[in-house]
CSV table of C-alpha atoms and ligand atoms in Angstrom, one decimal:
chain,number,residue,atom,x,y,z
A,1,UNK,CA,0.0,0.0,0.0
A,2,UNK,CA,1.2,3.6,-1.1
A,3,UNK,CA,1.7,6.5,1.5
A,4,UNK,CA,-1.3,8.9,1.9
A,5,UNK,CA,-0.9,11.5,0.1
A,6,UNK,CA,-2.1,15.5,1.3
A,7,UNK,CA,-5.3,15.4,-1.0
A,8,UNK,CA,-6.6,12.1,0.8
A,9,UNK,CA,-7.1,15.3,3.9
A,10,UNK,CA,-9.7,16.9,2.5
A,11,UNK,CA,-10.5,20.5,2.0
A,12,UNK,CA,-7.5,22.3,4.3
A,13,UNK,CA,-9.0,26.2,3.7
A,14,UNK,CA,-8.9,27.5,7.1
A,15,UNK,CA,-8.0,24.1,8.7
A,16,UNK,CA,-4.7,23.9,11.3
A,17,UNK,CA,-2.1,21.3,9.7
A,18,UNK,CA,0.5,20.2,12.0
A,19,UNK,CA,3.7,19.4,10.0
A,20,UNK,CA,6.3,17.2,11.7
A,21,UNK,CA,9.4,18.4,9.6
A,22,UNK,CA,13.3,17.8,10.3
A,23,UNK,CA,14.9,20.9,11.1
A,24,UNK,CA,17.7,19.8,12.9
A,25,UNK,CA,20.1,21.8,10.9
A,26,UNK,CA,23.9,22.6,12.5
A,27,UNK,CA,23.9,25.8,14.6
A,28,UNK,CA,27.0,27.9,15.5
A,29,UNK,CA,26.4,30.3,17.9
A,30,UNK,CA,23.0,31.0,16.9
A,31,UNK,CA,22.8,31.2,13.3
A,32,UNK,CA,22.2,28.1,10.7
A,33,UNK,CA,25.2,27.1,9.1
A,34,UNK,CA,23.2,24.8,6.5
A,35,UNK,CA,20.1,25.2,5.7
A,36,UNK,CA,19.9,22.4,3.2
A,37,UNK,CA,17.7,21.0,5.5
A,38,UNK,CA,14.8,23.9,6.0
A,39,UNK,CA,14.8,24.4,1.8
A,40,UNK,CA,14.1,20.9,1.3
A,41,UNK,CA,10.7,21.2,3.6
A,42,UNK,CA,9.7,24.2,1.6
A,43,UNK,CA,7.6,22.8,-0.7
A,44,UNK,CA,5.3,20.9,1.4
A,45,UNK,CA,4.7,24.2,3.4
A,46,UNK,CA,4.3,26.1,0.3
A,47,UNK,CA,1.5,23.2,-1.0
A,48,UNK,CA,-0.4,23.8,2.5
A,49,UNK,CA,0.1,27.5,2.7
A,50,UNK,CA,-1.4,27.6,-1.2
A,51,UNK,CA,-4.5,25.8,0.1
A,52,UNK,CA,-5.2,27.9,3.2
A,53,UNK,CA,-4.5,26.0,6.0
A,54,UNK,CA,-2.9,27.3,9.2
A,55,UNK,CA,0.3,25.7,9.3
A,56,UNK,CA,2.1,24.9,12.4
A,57,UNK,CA,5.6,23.3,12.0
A,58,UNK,CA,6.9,21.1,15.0
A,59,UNK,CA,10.6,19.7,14.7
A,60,UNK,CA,13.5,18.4,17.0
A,61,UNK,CA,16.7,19.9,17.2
A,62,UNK,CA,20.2,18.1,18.3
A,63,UNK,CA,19.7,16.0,21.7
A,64,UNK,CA,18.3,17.9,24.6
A,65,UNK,CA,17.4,15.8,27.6
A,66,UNK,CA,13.8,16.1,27.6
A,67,UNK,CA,13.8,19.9,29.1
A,68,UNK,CA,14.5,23.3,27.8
A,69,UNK,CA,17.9,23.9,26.8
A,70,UNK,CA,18.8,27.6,25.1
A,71,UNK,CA,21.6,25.9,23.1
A,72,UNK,CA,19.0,23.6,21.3
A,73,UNK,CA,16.2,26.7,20.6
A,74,UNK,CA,14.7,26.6,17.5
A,75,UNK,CA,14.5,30.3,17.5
A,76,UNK,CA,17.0,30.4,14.8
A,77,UNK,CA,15.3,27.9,12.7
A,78,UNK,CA,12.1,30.3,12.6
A,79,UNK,CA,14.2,33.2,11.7
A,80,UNK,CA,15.8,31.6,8.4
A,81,UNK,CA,12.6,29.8,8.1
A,82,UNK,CA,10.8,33.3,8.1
A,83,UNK,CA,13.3,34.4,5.7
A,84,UNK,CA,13.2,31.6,3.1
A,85,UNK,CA,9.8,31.7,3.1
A,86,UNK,CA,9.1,35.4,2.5
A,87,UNK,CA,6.7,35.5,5.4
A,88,UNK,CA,6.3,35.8,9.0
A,89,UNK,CA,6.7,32.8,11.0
A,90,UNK,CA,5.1,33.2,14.7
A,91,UNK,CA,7.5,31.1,16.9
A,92,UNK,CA,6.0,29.7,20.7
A,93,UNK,CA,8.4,29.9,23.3
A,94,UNK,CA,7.3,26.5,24.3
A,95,UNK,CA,6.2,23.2,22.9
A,96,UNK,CA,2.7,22.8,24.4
A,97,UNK,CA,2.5,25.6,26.7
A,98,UNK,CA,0.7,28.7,27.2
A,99,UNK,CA,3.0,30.1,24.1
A,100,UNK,CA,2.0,27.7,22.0
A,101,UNK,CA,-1.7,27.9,22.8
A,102,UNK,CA,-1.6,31.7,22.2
A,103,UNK,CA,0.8,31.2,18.8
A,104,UNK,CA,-2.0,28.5,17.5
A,105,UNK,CA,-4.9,30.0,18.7
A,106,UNK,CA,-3.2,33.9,17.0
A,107,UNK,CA,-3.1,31.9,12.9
A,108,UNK,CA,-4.7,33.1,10.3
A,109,UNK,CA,-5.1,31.1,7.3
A,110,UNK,CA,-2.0,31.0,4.8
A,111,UNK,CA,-0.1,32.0,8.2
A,112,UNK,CA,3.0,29.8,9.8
A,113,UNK,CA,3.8,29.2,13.1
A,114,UNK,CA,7.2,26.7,14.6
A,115,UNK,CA,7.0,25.6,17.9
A,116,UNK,CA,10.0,25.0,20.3
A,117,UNK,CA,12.2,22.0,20.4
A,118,UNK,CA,9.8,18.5,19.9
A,119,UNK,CA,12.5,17.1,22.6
A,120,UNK,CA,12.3,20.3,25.2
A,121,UNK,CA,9.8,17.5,26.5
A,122,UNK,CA,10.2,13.9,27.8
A,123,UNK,CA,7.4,12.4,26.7
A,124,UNK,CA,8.8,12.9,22.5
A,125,UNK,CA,11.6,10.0,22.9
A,126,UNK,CA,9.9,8.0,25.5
A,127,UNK,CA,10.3,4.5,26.0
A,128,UNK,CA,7.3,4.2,27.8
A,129,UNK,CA,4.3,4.1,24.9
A,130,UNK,CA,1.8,6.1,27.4
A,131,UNK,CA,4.1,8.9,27.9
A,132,UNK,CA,4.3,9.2,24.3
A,133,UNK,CA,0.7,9.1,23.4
A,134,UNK,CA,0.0,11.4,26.1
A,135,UNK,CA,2.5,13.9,24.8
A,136,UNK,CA,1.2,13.4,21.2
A,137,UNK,CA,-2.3,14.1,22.7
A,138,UNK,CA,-0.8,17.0,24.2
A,139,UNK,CA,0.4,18.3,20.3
A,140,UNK,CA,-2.7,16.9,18.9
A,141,UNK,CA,-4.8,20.0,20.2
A,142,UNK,CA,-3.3,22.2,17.7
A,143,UNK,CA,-4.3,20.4,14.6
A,144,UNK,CA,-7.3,19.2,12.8
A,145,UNK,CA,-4.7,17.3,10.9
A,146,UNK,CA,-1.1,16.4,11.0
A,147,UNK,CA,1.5,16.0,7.8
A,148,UNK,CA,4.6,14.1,8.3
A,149,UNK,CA,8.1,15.5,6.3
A,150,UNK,CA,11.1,14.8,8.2
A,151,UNK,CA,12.1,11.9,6.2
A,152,UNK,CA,14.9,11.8,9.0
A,153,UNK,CA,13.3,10.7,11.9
A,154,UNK,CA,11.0,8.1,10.4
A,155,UNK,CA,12.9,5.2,11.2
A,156,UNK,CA,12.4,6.3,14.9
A,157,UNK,CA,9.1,5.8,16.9
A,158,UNK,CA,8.9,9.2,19.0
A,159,UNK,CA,5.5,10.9,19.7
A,160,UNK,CA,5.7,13.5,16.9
A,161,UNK,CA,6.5,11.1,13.9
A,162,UNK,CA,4.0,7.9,15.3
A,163,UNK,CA,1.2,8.2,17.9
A,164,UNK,CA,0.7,12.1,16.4
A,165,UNK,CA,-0.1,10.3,13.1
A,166,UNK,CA,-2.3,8.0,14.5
A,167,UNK,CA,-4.2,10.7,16.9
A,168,UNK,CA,-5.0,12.7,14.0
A,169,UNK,CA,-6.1,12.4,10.1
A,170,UNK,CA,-2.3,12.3,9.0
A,171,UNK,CA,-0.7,12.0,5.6
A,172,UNK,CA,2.9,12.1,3.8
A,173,UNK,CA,3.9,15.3,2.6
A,174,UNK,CA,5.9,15.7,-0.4
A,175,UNK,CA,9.7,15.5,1.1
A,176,UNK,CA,8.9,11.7,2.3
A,177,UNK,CA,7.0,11.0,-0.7
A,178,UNK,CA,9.7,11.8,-2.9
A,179,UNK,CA,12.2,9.8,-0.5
A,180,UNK,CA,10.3,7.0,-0.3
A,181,UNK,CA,9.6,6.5,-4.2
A,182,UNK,CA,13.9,7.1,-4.8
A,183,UNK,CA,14.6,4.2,-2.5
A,184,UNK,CA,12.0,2.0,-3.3
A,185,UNK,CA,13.1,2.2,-7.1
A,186,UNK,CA,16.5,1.6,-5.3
A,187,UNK,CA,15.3,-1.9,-3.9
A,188,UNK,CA,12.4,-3.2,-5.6
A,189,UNK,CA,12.8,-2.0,-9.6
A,190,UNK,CA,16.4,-0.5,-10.0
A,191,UNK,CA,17.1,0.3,-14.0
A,192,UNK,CA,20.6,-2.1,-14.6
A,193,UNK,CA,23.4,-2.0,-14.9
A,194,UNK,CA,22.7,-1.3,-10.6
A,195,UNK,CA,26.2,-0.5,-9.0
A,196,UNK,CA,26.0,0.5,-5.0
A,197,UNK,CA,29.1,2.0,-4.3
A,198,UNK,CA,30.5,1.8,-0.5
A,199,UNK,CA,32.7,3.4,1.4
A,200,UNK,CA,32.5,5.2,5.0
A,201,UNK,CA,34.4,4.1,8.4
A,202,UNK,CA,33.2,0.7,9.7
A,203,UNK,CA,31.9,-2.0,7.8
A,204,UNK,CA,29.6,-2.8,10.9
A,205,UNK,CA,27.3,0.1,10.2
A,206,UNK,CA,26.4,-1.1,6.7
A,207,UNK,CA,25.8,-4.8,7.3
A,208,UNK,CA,22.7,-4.5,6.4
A,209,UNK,CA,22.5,-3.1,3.4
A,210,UNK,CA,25.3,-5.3,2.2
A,211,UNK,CA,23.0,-8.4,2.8
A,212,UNK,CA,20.0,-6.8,1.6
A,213,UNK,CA,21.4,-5.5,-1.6
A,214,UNK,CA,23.6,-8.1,-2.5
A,215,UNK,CA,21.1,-9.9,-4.3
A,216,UNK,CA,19.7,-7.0,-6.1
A,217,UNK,CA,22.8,-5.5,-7.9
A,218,UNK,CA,25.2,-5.9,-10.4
A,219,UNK,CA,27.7,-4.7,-8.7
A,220,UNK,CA,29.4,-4.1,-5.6
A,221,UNK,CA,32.6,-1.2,-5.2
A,222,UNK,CA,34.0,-0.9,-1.8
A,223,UNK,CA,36.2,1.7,-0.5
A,224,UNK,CA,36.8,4.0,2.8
A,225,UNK,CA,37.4,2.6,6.0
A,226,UNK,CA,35.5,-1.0,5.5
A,227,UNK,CA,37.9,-1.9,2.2
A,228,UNK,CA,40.5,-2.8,4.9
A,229,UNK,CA,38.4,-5.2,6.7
A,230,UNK,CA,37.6,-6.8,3.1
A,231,UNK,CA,41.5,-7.1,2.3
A,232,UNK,CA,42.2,-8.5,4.7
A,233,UNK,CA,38.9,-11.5,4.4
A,234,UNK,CA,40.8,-12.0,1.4
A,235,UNK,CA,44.6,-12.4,3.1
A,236,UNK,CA,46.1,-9.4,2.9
A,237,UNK,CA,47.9,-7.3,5.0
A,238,UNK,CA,46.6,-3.4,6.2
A,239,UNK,CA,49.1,-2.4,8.2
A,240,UNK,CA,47.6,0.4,10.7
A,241,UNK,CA,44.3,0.9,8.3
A,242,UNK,CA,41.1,0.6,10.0
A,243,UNK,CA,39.9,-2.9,10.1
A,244,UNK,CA,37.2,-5.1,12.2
A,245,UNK,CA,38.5,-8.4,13.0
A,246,UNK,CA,35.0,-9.2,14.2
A,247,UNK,CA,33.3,-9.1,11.4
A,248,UNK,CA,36.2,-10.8,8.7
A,249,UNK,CA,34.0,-14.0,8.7
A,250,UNK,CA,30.7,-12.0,7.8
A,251,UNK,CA,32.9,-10.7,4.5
A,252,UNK,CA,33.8,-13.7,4.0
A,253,UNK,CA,30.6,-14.5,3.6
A,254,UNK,CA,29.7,-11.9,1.7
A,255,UNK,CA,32.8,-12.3,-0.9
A,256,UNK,CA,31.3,-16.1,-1.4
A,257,UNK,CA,27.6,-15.1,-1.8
A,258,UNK,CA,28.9,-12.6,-4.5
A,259,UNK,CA,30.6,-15.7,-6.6
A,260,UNK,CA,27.6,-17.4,-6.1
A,261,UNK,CA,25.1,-15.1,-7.3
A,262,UNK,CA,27.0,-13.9,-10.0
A,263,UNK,CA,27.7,-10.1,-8.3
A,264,UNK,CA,30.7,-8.5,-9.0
A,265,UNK,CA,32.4,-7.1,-5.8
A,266,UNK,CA,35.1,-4.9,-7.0
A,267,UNK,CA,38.2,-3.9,-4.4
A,268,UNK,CA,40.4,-1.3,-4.7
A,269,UNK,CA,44.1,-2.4,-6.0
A,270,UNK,CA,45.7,0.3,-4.8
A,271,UNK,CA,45.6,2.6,-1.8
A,272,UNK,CA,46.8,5.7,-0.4
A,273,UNK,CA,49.0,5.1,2.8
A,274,UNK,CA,49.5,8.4,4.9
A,275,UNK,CA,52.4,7.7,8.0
A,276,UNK,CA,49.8,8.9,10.5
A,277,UNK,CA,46.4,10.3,10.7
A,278,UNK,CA,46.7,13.6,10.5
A,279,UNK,CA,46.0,16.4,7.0
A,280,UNK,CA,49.7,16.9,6.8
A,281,UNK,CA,50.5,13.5,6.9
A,282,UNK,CA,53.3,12.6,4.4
A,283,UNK,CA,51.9,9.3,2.2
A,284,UNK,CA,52.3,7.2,-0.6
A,285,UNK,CA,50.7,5.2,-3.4
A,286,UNK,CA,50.7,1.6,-2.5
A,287,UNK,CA,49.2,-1.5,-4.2
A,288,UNK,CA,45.8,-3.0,-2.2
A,289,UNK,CA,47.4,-6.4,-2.1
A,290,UNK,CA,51.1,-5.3,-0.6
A,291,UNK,CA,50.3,-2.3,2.0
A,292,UNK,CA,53.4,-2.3,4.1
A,293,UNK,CA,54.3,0.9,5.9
A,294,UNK,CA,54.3,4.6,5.9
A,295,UNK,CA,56.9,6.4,4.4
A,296,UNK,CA,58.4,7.2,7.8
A,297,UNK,CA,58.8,3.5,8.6
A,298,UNK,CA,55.9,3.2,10.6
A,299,UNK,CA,52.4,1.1,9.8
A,300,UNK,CA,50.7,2.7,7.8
A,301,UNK,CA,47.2,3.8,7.6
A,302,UNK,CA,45.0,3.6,4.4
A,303,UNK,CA,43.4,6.7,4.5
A,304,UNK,CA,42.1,6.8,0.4
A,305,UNK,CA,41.5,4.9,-2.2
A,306,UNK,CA,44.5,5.0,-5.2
A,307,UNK,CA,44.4,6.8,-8.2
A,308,UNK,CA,43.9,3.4,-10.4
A,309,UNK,CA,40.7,2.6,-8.5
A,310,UNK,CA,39.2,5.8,-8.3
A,311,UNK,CA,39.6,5.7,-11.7
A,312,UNK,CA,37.9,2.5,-12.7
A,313,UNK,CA,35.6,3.2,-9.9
A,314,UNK,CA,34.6,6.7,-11.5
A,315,UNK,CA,34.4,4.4,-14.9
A,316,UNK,CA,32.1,1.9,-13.5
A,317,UNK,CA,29.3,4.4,-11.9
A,318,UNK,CA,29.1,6.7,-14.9
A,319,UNK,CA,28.4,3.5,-17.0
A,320,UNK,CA,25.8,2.3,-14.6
A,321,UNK,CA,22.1,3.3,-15.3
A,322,UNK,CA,21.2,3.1,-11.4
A,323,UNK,CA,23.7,3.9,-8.8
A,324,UNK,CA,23.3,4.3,-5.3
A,325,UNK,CA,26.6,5.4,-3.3
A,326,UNK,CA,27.1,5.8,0.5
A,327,UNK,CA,30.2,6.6,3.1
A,328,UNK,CA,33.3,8.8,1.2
A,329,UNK,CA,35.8,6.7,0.0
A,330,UNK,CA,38.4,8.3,2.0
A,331,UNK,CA,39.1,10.5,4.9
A,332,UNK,CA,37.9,13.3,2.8
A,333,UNK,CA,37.7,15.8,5.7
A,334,UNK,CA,41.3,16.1,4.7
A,335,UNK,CA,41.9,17.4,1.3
A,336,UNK,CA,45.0,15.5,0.4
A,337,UNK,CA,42.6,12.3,1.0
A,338,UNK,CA,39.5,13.9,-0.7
A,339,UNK,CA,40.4,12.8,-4.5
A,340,UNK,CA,38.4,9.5,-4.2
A,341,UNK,CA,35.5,10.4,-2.8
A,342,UNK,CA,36.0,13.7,-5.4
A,343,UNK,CA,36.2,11.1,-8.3
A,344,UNK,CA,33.1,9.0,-7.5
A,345,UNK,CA,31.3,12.5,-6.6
A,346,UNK,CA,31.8,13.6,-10.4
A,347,UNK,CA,31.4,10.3,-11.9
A,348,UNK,CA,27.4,10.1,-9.8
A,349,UNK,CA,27.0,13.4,-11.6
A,350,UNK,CA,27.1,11.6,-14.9
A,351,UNK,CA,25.0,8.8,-14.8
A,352,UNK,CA,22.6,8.7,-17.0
A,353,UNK,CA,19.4,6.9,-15.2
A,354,UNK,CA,19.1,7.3,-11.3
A,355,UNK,CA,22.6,8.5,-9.1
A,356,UNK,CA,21.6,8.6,-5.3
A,357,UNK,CA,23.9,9.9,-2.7
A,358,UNK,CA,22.6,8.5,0.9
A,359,UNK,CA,24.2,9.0,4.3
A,360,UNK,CA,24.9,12.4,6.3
A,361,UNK,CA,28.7,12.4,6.0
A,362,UNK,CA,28.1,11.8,2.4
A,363,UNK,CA,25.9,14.3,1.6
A,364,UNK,CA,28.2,16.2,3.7
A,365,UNK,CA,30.9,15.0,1.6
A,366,UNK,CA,29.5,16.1,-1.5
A,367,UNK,CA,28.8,19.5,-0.2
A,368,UNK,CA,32.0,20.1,1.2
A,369,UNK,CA,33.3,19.0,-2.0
A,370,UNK,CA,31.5,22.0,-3.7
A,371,UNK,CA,28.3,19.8,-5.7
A,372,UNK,CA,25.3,21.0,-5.5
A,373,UNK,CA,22.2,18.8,-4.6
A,374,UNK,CA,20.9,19.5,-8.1
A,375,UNK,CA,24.2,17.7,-9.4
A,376,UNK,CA,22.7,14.0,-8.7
A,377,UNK,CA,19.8,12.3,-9.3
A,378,UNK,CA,19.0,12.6,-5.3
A,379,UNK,CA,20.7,13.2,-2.0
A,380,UNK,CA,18.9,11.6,0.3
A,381,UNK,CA,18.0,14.2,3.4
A,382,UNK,CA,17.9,11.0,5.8
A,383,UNK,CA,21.0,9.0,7.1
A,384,UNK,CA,20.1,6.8,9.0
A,385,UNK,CA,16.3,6.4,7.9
A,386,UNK,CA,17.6,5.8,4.4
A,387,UNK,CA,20.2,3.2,5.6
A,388,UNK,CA,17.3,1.8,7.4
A,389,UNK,CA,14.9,1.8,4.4
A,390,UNK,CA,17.7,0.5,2.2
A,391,UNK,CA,18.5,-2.9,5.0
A,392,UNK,CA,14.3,-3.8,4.5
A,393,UNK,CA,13.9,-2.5,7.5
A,394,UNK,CA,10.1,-1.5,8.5
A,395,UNK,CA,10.1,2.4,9.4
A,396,UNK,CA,7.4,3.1,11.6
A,397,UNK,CA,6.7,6.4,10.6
A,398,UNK,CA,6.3,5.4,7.0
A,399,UNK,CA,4.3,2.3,8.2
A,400,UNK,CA,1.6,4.7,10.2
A,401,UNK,CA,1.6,6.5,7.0
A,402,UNK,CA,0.4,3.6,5.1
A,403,UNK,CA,3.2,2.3,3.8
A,404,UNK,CA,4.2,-1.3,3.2
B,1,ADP,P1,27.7,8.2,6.1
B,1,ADP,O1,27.4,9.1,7.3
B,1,ADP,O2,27.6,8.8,4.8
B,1,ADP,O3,26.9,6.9,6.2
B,1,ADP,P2,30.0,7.1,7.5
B,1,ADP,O4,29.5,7.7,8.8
B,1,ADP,O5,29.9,5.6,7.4
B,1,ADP,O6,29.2,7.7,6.2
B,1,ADP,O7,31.5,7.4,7.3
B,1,ADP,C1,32.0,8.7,7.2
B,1,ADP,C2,33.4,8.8,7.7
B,1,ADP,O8,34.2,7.7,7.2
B,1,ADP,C3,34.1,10.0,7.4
B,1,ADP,O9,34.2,10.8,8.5
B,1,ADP,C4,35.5,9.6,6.8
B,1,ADP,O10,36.6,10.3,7.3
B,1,ADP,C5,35.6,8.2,7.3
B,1,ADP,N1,36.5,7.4,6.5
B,1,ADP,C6,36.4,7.2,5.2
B,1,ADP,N2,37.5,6.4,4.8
B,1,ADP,C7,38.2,6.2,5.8
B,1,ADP,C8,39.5,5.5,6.1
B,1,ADP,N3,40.1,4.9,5.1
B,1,ADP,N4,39.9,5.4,7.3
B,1,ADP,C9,39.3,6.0,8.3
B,1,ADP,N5,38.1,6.7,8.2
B,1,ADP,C10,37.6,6.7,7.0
B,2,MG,MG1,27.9,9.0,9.4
């Protein structure tokens, strides 16, 4: 069954829409640093603003303990919300207090209005499944109905993003909708060649989508920190590089489910080897199969994939009709280890059918890097919701949605 979509609410002139969005954008010492995240719920707000309602926006913001925190206000949020909008937005002082009841109760139609920090309040993140239906009942008082589009959190089930939806008439605004259709083409109908490209710290984080992928693409191209884990399944030495000697047997596995299905997993051959970890590291080319040491004489530490590989990686995802990419292929963060994940970057921006960047330091990556989103096919707003999504995991804010 598909999402429900904002029609299926009805007439919204005059009506007060709720809107869970994910506005948990990086702050430094009280402005927005990137607002990628408040642009991309525009367009839902815009849609509900052009129909009338009275739209009151709720979000989270970093990890407050379940009380008011000034670091963690939202009062920023409102002020480059305000300003990307072209329009006032009323901001409440509280979450469900008296300044939220006098914010609410003070909309006019086509007006906006954010409320403070979801997690100012216990009951949002609750274990206990009362305490978060009574703190969605709480919320539920300012909406005839509530719209879900922080494609972020809906692998989590917190008041706002699960019992709000199912205390009110709730549908999918247009940021999940649009998610949810990239990465179910992603997993269930993927245009081939498919190639899912790898990379990040620790294989341990993407276990999941290893084994849930594996049987669904063409091919497989590993890099970053979890290619030295994968070397190493295979018998080769890493030196100092990253590696998780827990989990060599699951590659293993992996390696010989590939052979078997036919998947081709392709591993860097060569490497760059940097003396220490650090951005003025001195380093040096070395083959994937014979990493000895740094130049200094000490192990070394892989800290990028090699020229050779980034180039047959960059060859294989621009050939590809359907790519999906997460975790940099390097320490990017440093620039003299940037040239991978820089070569995969440009190579996504090429291919032809559908090239997805998932994964907060990868969208990060790509930012830093200087791409715009509009460079790829889609840059998925949600890390961990879209790793989630990608492993087959149920998310139960796209399941109260109507999702399945
Ligand atoms: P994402 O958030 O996109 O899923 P991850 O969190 O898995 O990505 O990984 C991002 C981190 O991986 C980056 O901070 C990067 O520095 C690190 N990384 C990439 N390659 C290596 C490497 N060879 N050694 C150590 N860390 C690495
Ligand atoms: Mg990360």
């Amino acid at each position: 069954m598909a999402l429900r979509t904002i029609e299926s609410l009805g007439d919204l002139a005059g009506k007060r829409v709720i809107v869970r969005c994910d506005l948990n954008v990086p702050l430094s010492e009280g402005t927005v640093t990137d607002d990628g995240r408040i642009r991309a719920s525009l367009p839902t707000l815009n849609a509900l603003l052009h129909r009338g309602a009275k739209v009151i926006v709720i979000s989270h913001l970093g990890r407050p303990e379940g009380a008011p925190d000034e670091r963690y206000s939202l009062a920023p949020v409102a002020q480059r919300l305000s300003e990307l909008l072209g329009a006032p937005v009323a901001f409440s002082s509280d979450t469900v207090g008296p300044s939220a009841d006098d914010t609410v109760d003070g909309l006019e139609s086509g007006q906006v209005a954010l409320l403070e920090n979801l997690r100012f309040n216990p009951g949002e993140t609750s274990k206990v499944e009362s305490e978060r239906a009574a703190f969605a009942a709480q919320l539920a008082r300012y909406g005839d109905s509530m719209v879900s589009d922080g494609f972020g959190v809906v692998h989590r089930k917190q008041a706002s993003v699960y019992e709000l939806a199912q205390a009110l008439p709730s549908a999918a605004g247009s940021l999940i909708a649009g998610e949810t259709d990239v990465l179910d083409r992603l997993t269930e109908s993927p245009e081939r060649p498919y190639t899912v490209v790898l990379g990040g710290s620790k294989v341990s984080d993407k276990l999941g989508v290893i084994a849930h992928l594996l049987p669904r693409v063409d091919r497989l191209l590993i890099g970053g920190g979890m290619l030295f884990t994968f070397l190493k399944a295979q018998g080769h030495e890493v030196g100092a590089s990253l590696l998780e000697e827990d989990q060599l047997d699951t590659v293993r596995g992996y390696l010989s489910e590939a052979t078997e299905r036919g998947v081709e997993i392709v591993l860097p051959t060569d490497v760059v080897v940097a003396e220490r970890f650090a951005a003025d590291a001195s380093w040096s080319v070395q083959p994937a199969d014979a990493i000895e040491s740094g130049p200094a004489g000490a192990s070394g530490l892989g800290l990028d994939i090699g020229p050779d590989t980034a180039r047959r990686f960059a060859e294989l995802v621009a050939s590809s009709t359907t790519v999906f990419w997460n975790g940099p292929m390097g320490v990017f963060e440093f620039p003299a280890f940037a040239h991978g994940t820089r070569a995969v970057a440009e190579a996504l921006t090429q291919v032809a059918g559908l090239g997805v960047v998932g994964g907060g330091d990868s969208a990060a990556a790509v930012r830093a890097l200087g791409f715009g989103d509009v460079d790829f096919g889609h840059v998925s707003t949600g890390g961990g919701a879209s790793l989630e999504f990608l492993e087959g995991k149920k998310l139960p804010g796209l399941e109260v949605l109507g999702w399945q």
